[in-house]
Amino acid sequence: MAQSGPRRHGDVEMMDLDSIPLFMRDLPGDDSGTSVAYEALQSLVYEGTPDDQAKNFKEQGNDYFKGKKFREAVGFYTQGIDVKPEDPVLKEALLLNRALCNLELKNFGSVLRDTSTTLSFNPKSSKAHYRAACALESLGRYAEALDVCVRCLAFDPKNASILTQRQKVLQLKQAADRVEAEVAERLRKEAQEKRVMNACFQSLSLVVINTGSPNPHEGWAPHFDPNFSGFRTSATPVLFPVFLQYPQYSTSDLITSFDPSATFAHHLSTMFPPTRSMPISPSATSPIHPAAPLWDKTGEYTSGNLSVYATTSRNRLLKIGKRMTLRDACDAAARVPPGSEKDGLELRDASLNFSVVPKGEWEKTWVEEFKAKQASGALG
């Protein structure tokens, strides 16, 4: 059978103490030979004056503290306090010993209660100030910890522990103040950018709608032009994610950064070839043009053969000229007869949407179907 490893000296001492009736933490069983001795010796604990009893509990607590049995030590110090010793020095020792154990146990609220009680009858207790400062530091209450150190140094200016603690807390407070200032500045900038962004939305008469539905392009949202540096103002360029939907093929493209001053023709010319006959691999002497999309089976999607449409918040269908800018499209959507309900393009789930169809019969059929749905109320 494998033998257990050697016990540490401290563990042996504490186990030996537990076997002595006066220091037992658990009651022995009825069949224990120590039961009578236990009852007799335990009765001695509460004999004598309150100070005698408190000293006894303090000594037992000290033995457990030496063995790093902090929770058990707290129990003995508490019993010593509960008998209400009259000697203030003894009372202070019990309170501060319990505070030290609770520092080890990270019961910082208990530490502050015991040090506060001590200072109520001995305001010049350096140990109470030091342990309170340690607890406050652990709680991140650096200004209060620093104040405690300053108060102690007023009557004990050469206390090495307090001087060290003050320096430590001062460094921690300075670091925390820097972080707090950085966070405050970041929040200020975010609030300013949000105000500027909302002002941009209003200038474009956008109707902002957040459905909460999953966004397949999560992460893309209206954003400031990364090439623009400096303080954000209402003149700071804002770029928009724009979906170009192709209803004929039930597919779409995403333009991640559409400048309101850019035309639709500019973007279409970078996405579609100018003619049907444009080769996919142009020769070295030919201008470079984009290839036709793979889903364009009939070759109708060329930059010169496309129409762009927008649906407003009130379900009006607007044809957008390709030479129009995004801002022009927003202005057109917001233009309504006097007395009519306000209208505008929807910024739905952080993006704008436009439909792109080939000119000709398919466009005519698609527009007629849209109008039929609009008349029947099927568009919602």
XYZ file of C-alpha atoms in Angstrom:
380
model
C 0.000 0.000 0.000
C 1.368 3.436 -0.900
C 2.247 5.600 2.055
C 1.045 9.178 2.305
C 3.652 11.928 2.068
C 5.177 13.543 5.147
C 3.020 16.089 6.930
C 4.275 19.649 7.293
C 5.275 20.769 10.773
C 2.462 23.361 10.914
C -0.138 20.738 9.985
C 1.107 18.428 12.746
C 0.866 21.198 15.289
C -2.704 22.081 14.315
C -3.796 18.447 14.318
C -2.259 18.057 17.759
C -4.181 21.103 18.952
C -7.413 19.643 17.574
C -6.887 16.550 19.715
C -6.761 18.598 22.922
C -10.287 19.115 24.314
C -9.722 22.765 25.104
C -8.866 23.527 21.454
C -11.277 21.173 19.663
C -13.340 22.651 16.831
C -15.766 19.677 16.635
C -17.614 17.921 19.457
C -16.401 14.362 20.113
C -18.797 11.450 19.654
C -20.725 10.001 22.578
C -18.405 7.001 22.699
C -15.267 9.164 22.826
C -13.067 8.763 25.876
C -12.355 12.489 25.752
C -15.986 13.531 26.211
C -15.799 14.092 29.973
C -12.443 15.823 29.715
C -13.787 17.955 26.891
C -16.732 19.196 28.931
C -14.564 19.893 31.968
C -11.843 21.757 30.082
C -14.222 23.709 27.858
C -15.919 25.033 30.977
C -12.605 26.611 31.915
C -12.746 28.793 28.811
C -15.475 30.922 30.327
C -13.974 31.110 33.821
C -12.259 34.252 35.042
C -12.779 37.866 34.025
C -13.792 38.901 30.488
C -10.178 39.892 29.915
C -8.964 36.444 30.996
C -11.417 34.769 28.670
C -10.528 37.107 25.806
C -6.788 36.428 26.263
C -7.446 32.710 26.113
C -9.401 33.048 22.857
C -6.730 35.373 21.454
C -3.965 32.843 22.153
C -5.976 30.082 20.486
C -6.617 32.331 17.508
C -2.910 33.136 17.278
C -2.062 29.415 17.185
C -4.444 28.867 14.273
C -3.144 31.980 12.519
C 0.420 30.634 12.708
C -0.844 27.478 10.993
C -2.508 29.640 8.297
C -5.933 28.418 9.450
C -7.373 31.895 8.982
C -11.041 30.984 9.050
C -10.645 29.089 12.319
C -8.567 31.922 13.772
C -11.358 34.379 12.947
C -13.720 32.221 15.009
C -11.532 32.407 18.115
C -10.886 36.153 17.765
C -14.623 36.670 17.409
C -15.288 34.730 20.614
C -12.707 36.884 22.343
C -14.434 40.059 21.141
C -17.855 38.718 22.110
C -16.912 38.358 25.794
C -16.388 42.167 25.803
C -12.917 42.586 27.289
C -12.359 45.784 29.262
C -8.680 46.219 28.365
C -8.627 48.471 25.246
C -5.231 47.121 24.165
C -6.576 43.563 24.246
C -9.749 44.597 22.426
C -7.678 46.351 19.755
C -5.443 43.291 19.303
C -8.460 41.009 18.816
C -10.084 43.353 16.303
C -6.910 43.905 14.292
C -5.931 40.228 14.383
C -9.368 39.376 12.996
C -8.941 42.116 10.402
C -5.612 40.599 9.348
C -7.216 37.168 8.921
C -10.012 38.698 6.841
C -7.422 40.432 4.673
C -6.011 36.979 3.906
C -9.538 35.677 3.260
C -10.332 38.717 1.050
C -13.262 39.704 3.268
C -12.451 43.378 2.796
C -15.761 44.692 4.125
C -15.130 42.893 7.418
C -11.626 44.385 7.550
C -13.043 47.897 7.204
C -15.619 47.279 9.935
C -13.010 46.064 12.432
C -10.518 48.830 11.652
C -13.277 51.426 11.896
C -14.288 50.074 15.311
C -10.662 50.208 16.446
C -10.232 53.804 15.284
C -13.385 54.794 17.143
C -11.599 54.256 20.472
C -7.963 54.583 19.318
C -7.752 57.070 16.457
C -3.940 56.834 16.439
C -3.732 53.099 15.778
C -1.219 52.813 12.945
C -2.046 49.126 12.409
C -5.731 49.944 11.978
C -4.868 52.637 9.407
C -2.538 50.287 7.549
C -5.020 47.407 7.346
C -7.826 49.740 6.315
C -5.585 51.153 3.555
C -4.795 47.620 2.337
C -8.483 46.701 2.214
C -9.412 49.914 0.393
C -6.611 49.338 -2.116
C -7.886 45.822 -2.812
C -11.375 47.258 -3.396
C -9.976 49.772 -5.885
C -10.914 52.687 -3.642
C -7.563 54.389 -4.121
C -8.516 57.930 -3.107
C -9.871 56.671 0.230
C -6.808 54.453 0.768
C -4.545 57.418 0.108
C -6.535 59.531 2.558
C -6.112 56.871 5.268
C -2.345 56.835 4.716
C -2.126 60.633 4.906
C -4.119 60.653 8.150
C -1.792 58.070 9.694
C 1.373 59.890 8.624
C 0.078 63.014 10.335
C 0.807 61.399 13.722
C 3.222 58.624 12.666
C 5.332 60.201 9.883
C 8.105 57.585 9.870
C 5.911 54.485 9.687
C 7.641 52.439 6.975
C 4.607 50.262 6.167
C 2.340 53.259 5.722
C 4.937 55.106 3.625
C 5.278 52.076 1.338
C 1.520 51.639 1.121
C 1.011 55.315 0.312
C 3.487 55.122 -2.575
C 1.863 51.961 -3.898
C -1.652 53.411 -3.674
C -0.520 56.674 -5.260
C 0.848 54.812 -8.286
C -2.305 52.726 -8.568
C -4.488 55.834 -8.316
C -2.507 57.625 -11.004
C -2.842 54.631 -13.315
C -6.574 54.364 -12.576
C -7.007 58.106 -13.167
C -5.310 57.776 -16.558
C -7.596 54.903 -17.534
C -10.634 56.820 -16.297
C -9.595 59.888 -18.321
C -9.058 57.762 -21.426
C -12.473 56.135 -21.029
C -14.118 59.525 -20.499
C -12.432 60.888 -23.629
C -13.460 57.851 -25.658
C -17.070 58.180 -24.501
C -17.005 61.897 -25.289
C -15.747 61.206 -28.817
C -18.312 58.447 -29.322
C -21.111 60.776 -28.199
C -19.849 63.503 -30.534
C -19.599 61.073 -33.449
C -23.108 59.814 -32.737
C -24.438 63.387 -32.816
C -22.607 64.065 -36.083
C -23.853 60.795 -37.577
C -27.469 61.540 -36.618
C -27.130 65.026 -38.073
C -25.963 63.430 -41.341
C -28.973 61.082 -41.348
C -31.295 64.040 -40.833
C -29.642 66.037 -43.619
C -30.331 63.125 -45.984
C -33.911 62.717 -44.645
C -33.220 59.055 -43.904
C -35.775 56.969 -42.027
C -33.762 54.852 -39.598
C -35.197 51.370 -38.957
C -33.613 48.659 -36.821
C -35.493 45.377 -37.127
C -33.169 43.402 -34.873
C -33.021 40.611 -37.429
C -29.677 38.851 -38.102
C -27.501 40.836 -40.485
C -25.512 38.662 -42.935
C -23.085 41.559 -43.304
C -22.798 42.350 -39.607
C -20.028 44.810 -38.937
C -20.869 47.074 -41.856
C -22.610 50.280 -40.870
C -22.491 53.963 -41.769
C -19.001 55.156 -40.932
C -16.783 58.174 -41.239
C -14.367 58.404 -44.153
C -11.145 56.807 -42.822
C -9.127 59.192 -44.999
C -10.529 62.144 -43.079
C -8.605 62.957 -39.927
C -9.497 65.489 -37.311
C -12.436 66.389 -35.120
C -15.785 65.050 -36.311
C -18.189 67.771 -37.410
C -21.309 67.962 -39.558
C -18.952 68.430 -42.535
C -17.147 65.126 -41.931
C -17.860 62.726 -44.840
C -20.047 59.746 -43.879
C -19.940 56.601 -46.022
C -22.865 54.163 -46.265
C -23.216 50.419 -46.908
C -25.464 50.075 -49.961
C -27.072 46.868 -51.189
C -27.660 46.646 -54.920
C -30.351 44.002 -55.353
C -30.954 42.225 -58.668
C -34.539 40.916 -58.432
C -34.300 39.122 -61.758
C -31.744 36.704 -60.303
C -32.528 37.049 -56.569
C -28.972 38.074 -55.763
C -27.227 41.214 -54.602
C -23.960 43.081 -54.199
C -22.771 45.129 -51.243
C -20.979 48.430 -51.702
C -19.433 48.875 -48.278
C -18.532 52.570 -48.540
C -20.843 54.593 -50.788
C -20.014 58.302 -50.581
C -23.197 60.429 -50.767
C -21.412 62.615 -53.329
C -20.630 59.672 -55.640
C -22.874 58.810 -58.600
C -24.502 55.457 -59.243
C -22.873 55.462 -62.692
C -19.459 55.527 -61.041
C -20.140 52.378 -59.018
C -21.932 50.527 -61.845
C -18.999 51.185 -64.183
C -16.654 49.470 -61.730
C -18.965 46.455 -61.350
C -20.239 45.710 -64.886
C -18.666 45.700 -68.348
C -19.703 48.540 -70.681
C -20.909 46.224 -73.502
C -21.950 42.626 -74.003
C -19.008 41.938 -76.268
C -16.391 43.000 -73.729
C -13.919 40.095 -73.382
C -13.359 38.612 -69.940
C -9.579 38.805 -70.424
C -8.860 42.074 -72.242
C -5.653 42.427 -74.226
C -2.781 44.450 -72.882
C -3.684 47.348 -75.193
C -7.373 47.371 -74.213
C -8.702 49.374 -71.276
C -9.321 47.201 -68.233
C -13.010 46.680 -67.529
C -14.809 44.393 -65.098
C -15.971 41.010 -66.348
C -19.658 40.155 -66.592
C -21.067 38.512 -63.456
C -21.359 34.734 -63.650
C -25.097 34.839 -62.878
C -25.815 37.091 -65.926
C -26.818 34.310 -68.310
C -28.085 36.621 -71.077
C -25.361 39.287 -70.974
C -27.879 42.055 -70.265
C -26.093 43.478 -67.236
C -23.785 46.086 -68.731
C -23.156 49.458 -67.161
C -25.062 51.262 -69.924
C -28.057 48.926 -69.912
C -29.172 49.142 -66.297
C -31.844 51.073 -64.412
C -31.714 51.838 -60.706
C -34.807 52.075 -58.491
C -35.379 53.023 -54.873
C -38.344 52.275 -52.641
C -39.174 54.961 -50.099
C -40.460 54.495 -46.573
C -44.024 55.092 -47.878
C -43.517 52.475 -50.634
C -43.141 54.937 -53.476
C -41.016 53.592 -56.342
C -38.473 56.102 -57.643
C -36.331 55.695 -60.732
C -32.825 56.919 -59.937
C -30.837 58.432 -62.793
C -27.390 56.923 -62.962
C -25.828 60.369 -62.981
C -27.566 61.112 -59.700
C -25.524 60.942 -56.527
C -26.635 59.105 -53.423
C -27.504 62.470 -51.892
C -29.607 63.289 -54.962
C -31.497 60.028 -54.477
C -32.130 60.856 -50.807
C -33.376 64.330 -51.715
C -35.702 62.897 -54.377
C -37.176 60.427 -51.892
C -37.835 63.207 -49.361
C -39.513 65.449 -51.951
C -43.283 65.217 -51.445
C -46.215 67.514 -52.301
C -47.079 70.162 -49.709
C -49.232 68.793 -46.918
C -48.183 65.200 -47.577
C -46.707 62.883 -44.997
C -42.917 63.007 -44.737
C -41.018 60.417 -46.716
C -37.454 59.310 -47.336
C -35.187 56.379 -48.017
C -34.987 53.750 -45.295
C -31.700 53.101 -43.542
C -32.776 49.593 -42.633
C -30.491 47.660 -40.303
C -27.682 50.131 -41.010
C -27.756 49.869 -44.826
C -29.499 51.425 -47.838
C -31.121 49.294 -50.553
C -31.600 49.863 -54.264
C -32.894 47.593 -57.040
C -31.000 47.242 -60.319
C -32.761 45.805 -63.403
C -31.871 45.551 -67.102
C -33.639 47.969 -69.410
C -36.379 46.599 -71.630
C -39.253 44.187 -71.173
C -38.082 42.733 -67.868
C -37.871 46.218 -66.331
C -41.365 47.081 -67.608
C -42.854 43.876 -66.183
C -41.095 44.332 -62.854
C -42.338 47.922 -62.467
C -45.921 46.897 -63.318
C -45.809 44.082 -60.751
C -44.517 46.507 -58.134
C -47.310 48.973 -58.820
C -49.900 46.189 -58.666
C -48.605 45.156 -55.249
C -48.563 48.789 -54.178
C -52.210 49.254 -55.219
C -53.341 46.085 -53.440
C -51.486 46.993 -50.247
C -49.333 43.864 -50.507
C -46.152 45.860 -49.927
C -47.049 46.491 -46.264
